[in-house]
Coordinates of C-alpha atoms in Angstrom, one line a residue:
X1 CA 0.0 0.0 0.0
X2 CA 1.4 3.6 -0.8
X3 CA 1.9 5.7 2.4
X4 CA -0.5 8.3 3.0
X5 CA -0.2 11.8 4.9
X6 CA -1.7 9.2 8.3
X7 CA 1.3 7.5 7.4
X8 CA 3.0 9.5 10.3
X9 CA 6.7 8.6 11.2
X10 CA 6.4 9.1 15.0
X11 CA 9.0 9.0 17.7
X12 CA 7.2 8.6 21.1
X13 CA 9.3 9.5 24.7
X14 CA 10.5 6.5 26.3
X15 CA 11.8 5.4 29.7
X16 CA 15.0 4.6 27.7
X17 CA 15.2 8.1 25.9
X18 CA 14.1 10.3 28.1
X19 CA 15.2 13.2 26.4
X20 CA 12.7 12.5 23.7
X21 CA 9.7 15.0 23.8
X22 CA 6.4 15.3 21.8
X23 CA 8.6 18.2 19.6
X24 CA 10.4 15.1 18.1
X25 CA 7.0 14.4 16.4
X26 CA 6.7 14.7 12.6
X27 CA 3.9 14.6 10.5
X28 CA 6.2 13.7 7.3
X29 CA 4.9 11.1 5.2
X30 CA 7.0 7.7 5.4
X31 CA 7.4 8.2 1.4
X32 CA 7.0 12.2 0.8
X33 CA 8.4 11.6 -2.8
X34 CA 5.7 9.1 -3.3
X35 CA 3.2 11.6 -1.9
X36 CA 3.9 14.6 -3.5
X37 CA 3.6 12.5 -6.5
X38 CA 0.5 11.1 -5.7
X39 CA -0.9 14.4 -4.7
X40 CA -0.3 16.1 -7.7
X41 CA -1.3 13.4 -10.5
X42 CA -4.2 14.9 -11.3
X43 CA -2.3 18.4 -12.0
X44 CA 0.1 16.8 -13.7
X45 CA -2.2 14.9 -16.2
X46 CA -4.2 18.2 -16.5
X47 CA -0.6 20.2 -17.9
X48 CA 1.0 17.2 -19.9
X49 CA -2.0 16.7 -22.0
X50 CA -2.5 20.5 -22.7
X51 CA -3.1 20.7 -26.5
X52 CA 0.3 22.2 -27.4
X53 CA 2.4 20.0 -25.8
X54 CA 0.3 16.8 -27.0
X55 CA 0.6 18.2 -30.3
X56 CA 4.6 19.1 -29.9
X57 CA 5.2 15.1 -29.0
X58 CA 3.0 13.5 -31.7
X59 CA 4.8 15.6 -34.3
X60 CA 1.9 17.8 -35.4
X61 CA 4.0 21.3 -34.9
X62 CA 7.2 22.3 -35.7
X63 CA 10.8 23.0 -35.3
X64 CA 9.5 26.8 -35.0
X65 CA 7.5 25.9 -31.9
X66 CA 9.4 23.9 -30.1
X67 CA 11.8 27.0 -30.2
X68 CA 9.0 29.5 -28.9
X69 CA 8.4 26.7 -26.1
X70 CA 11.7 26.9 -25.3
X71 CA 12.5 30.7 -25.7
X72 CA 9.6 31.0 -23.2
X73 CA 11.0 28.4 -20.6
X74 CA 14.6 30.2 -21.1
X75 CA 12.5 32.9 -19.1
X76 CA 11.3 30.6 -16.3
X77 CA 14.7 29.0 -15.2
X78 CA 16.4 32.3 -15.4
X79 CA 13.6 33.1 -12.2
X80 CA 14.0 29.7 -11.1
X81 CA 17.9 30.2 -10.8
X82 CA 17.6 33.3 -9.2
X83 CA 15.4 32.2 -6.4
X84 CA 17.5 28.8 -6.0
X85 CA 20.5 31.4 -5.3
X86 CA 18.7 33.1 -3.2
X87 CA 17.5 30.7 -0.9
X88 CA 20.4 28.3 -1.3
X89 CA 19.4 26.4 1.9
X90 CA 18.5 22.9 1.1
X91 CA 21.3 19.6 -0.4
X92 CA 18.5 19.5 -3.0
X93 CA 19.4 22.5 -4.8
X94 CA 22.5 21.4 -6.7
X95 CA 23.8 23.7 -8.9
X96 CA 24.8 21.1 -12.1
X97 CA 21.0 20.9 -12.5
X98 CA 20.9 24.9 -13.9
X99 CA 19.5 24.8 -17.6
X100 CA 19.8 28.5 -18.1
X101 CA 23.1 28.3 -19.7
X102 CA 22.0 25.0 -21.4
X103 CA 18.9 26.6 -23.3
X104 CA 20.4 29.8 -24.6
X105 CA 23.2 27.6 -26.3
X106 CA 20.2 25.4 -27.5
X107 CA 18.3 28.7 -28.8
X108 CA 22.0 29.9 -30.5
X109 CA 22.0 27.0 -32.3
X110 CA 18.0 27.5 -33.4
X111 CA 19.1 30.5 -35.0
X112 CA 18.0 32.8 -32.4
X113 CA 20.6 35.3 -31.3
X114 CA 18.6 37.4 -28.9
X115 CA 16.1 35.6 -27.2
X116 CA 14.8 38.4 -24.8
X117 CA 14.3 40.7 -27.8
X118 CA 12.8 37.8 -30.4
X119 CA 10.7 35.7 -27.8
X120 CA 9.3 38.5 -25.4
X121 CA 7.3 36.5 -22.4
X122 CA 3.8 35.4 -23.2
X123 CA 1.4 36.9 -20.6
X124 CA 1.3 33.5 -18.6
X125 CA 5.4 33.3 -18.7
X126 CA 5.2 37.0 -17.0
X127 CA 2.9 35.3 -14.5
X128 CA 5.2 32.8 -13.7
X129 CA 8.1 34.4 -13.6
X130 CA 6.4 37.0 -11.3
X131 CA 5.6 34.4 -8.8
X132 CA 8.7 32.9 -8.8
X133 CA 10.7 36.2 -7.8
X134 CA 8.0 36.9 -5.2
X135 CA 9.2 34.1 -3.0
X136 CA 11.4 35.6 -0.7
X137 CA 14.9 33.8 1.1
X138 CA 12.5 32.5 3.9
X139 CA 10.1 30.2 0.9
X140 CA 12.8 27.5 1.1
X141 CA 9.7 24.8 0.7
X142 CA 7.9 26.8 -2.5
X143 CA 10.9 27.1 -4.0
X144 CA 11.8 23.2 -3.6
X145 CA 8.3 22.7 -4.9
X146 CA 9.3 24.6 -8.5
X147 CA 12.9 23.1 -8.5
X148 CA 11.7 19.6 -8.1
X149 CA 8.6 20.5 -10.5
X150 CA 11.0 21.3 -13.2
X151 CA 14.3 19.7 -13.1
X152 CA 12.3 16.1 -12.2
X153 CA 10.7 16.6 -15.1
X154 CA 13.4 17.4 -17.0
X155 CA 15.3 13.9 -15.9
X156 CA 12.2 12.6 -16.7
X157 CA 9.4 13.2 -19.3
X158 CA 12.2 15.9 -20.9
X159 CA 14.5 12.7 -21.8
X160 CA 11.1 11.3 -24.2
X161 CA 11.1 15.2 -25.3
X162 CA 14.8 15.4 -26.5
X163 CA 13.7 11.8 -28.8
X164 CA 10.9 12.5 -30.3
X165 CA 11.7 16.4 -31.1
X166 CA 14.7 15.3 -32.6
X167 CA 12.6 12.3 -34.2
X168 CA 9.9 14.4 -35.8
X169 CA 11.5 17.9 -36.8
X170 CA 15.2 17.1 -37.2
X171 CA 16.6 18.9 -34.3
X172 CA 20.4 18.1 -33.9
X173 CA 22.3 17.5 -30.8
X174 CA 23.2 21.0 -30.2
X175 CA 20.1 21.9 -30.3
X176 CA 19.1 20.0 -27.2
X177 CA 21.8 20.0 -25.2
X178 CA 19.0 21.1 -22.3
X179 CA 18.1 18.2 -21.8
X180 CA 21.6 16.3 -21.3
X181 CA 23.0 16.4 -17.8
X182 CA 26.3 15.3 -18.3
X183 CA 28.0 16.4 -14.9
X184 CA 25.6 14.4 -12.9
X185 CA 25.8 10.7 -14.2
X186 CA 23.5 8.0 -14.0
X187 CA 20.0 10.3 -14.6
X188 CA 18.0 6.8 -12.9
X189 CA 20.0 7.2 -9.5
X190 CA 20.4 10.3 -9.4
X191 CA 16.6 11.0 -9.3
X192 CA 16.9 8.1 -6.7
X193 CA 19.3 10.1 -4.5
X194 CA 16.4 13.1 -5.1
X195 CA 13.9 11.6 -3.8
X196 CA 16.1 9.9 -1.1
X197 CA 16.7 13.7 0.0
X198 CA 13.1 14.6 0.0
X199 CA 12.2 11.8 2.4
X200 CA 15.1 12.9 4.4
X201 CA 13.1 16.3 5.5
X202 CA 11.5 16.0 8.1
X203 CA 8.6 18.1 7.8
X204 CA 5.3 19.1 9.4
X205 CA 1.9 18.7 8.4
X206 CA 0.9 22.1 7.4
X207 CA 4.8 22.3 5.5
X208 CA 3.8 18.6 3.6
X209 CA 0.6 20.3 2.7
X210 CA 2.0 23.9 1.7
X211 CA 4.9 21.8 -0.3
X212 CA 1.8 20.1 -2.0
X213 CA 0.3 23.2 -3.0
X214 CA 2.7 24.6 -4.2
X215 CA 3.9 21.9 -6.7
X216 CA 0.0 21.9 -8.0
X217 CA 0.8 25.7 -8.8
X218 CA 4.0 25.1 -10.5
X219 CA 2.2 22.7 -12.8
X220 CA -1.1 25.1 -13.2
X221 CA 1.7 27.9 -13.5
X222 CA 3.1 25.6 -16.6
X223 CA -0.3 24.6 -18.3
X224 CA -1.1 28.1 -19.0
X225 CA 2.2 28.5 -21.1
X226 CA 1.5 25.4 -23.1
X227 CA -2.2 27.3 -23.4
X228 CA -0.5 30.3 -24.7
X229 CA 1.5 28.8 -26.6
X230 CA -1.3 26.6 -28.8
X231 CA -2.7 30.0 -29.4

């Protein structure tokens, strides 16, 4: 059975620990990976089967809008990198995952040599962006919600992306170098060791839910972009 949020890991006092007090209690769930995931299914569903992105995989688009998809994202993790920087508080926010770098070399090699002036942000990018620079040093939890939201995904579901865009429009190599994580290794463990640090924190039951939350906005956040995009 799949732990729950009643799934409570629970130290109780004892005569043989007497320094153990009801503050020891946490409301963490045994497998808070598994329930984040879980939690946000429906979410998740909801964004990856927005029309443009469903589109985008089956090969109905082009090489041209994979690049505005892209060139809008190049936006996002230049917020997202920001705010890791400025929270910088938690294992999980290695530094070899940063795409920034990653995407404007992919966009250079799309033919686009100035993606702030050719791909302005769409409405919804502006909204996300907005959002993420709103979280102040204190949000270490929202933030880990849109770092875990993005990069997870991009070990993920972005490996199938890199195939089939280079599958259906031709792209090259060094044209999706975003989505290769050389400096990391083994992408399968090392989204083991994430998820191994997640269920390391030991967290309350209002943080679990606000965590929660938060990841179901970071995918809301991205389903308007794909909206805006199939425009």
């Amino acid at each position: 059975m799949n732990p729950t949020i009643t799934d409570l890991t629970i130290t109780e006092p004892t005569n043989s620990d007497p320094m153990i007090t009801e503050a020891t209690i946490t409301d963490t769930p045994v497998d808070l990976a598994d329930h984040i995931r879980s939690s946000s299914a429906e979410q998740h569903r909801s964004t990856e089967q927005r029309t443009f992105i469903t589109e985008l995989m089956r090969g109905q688009r082009s090489l041209a809008d994979y690049t505005r998809y892209l060139a809008q994202y190049a936006w996002v993790y230049e917020a997202l990198e920001e705010l890791v920087v400025r929270v910088k508080s938690l294992d999980l926010f290695d530094p070899t995952l940063a795409r920034l770098a990653t995407i404007e070399n992919d966009l250079t090699a799309l033919g686009v040599s100035d993606w702030r002036r050719e791909h302005p942000p769409l409405p919804a990018t502006v909204a996300y962006v907005t959002h993420l620079r709103a979280l102040a040093q204190s949000d270490n939890l929202r933030c880990l919600a849109h770092h875990y939201t993005r990069y997870l995904g991009d070990l993920s579901g972005g490996q199938a992306i890199s195939r089939l865009v280079a599958r259906h429009y031709g792209a090259t190599a060094e044209q999706l170098s975003f989505y290769r994580f050389d400096d990391i290794g083994d992408i399968v463990k090392y989204k083991r060791a994430y998820r191994d640090g997640l269920n390391a924190l030991t967290l309350s039951k209002e943080e679990v839910d606000d965590l929660v939350a938060e990841v179901d906005a970071a995918f809301t956040f991205n389903g308007a972009i794909f909206d805006e995009l199939a425009a």
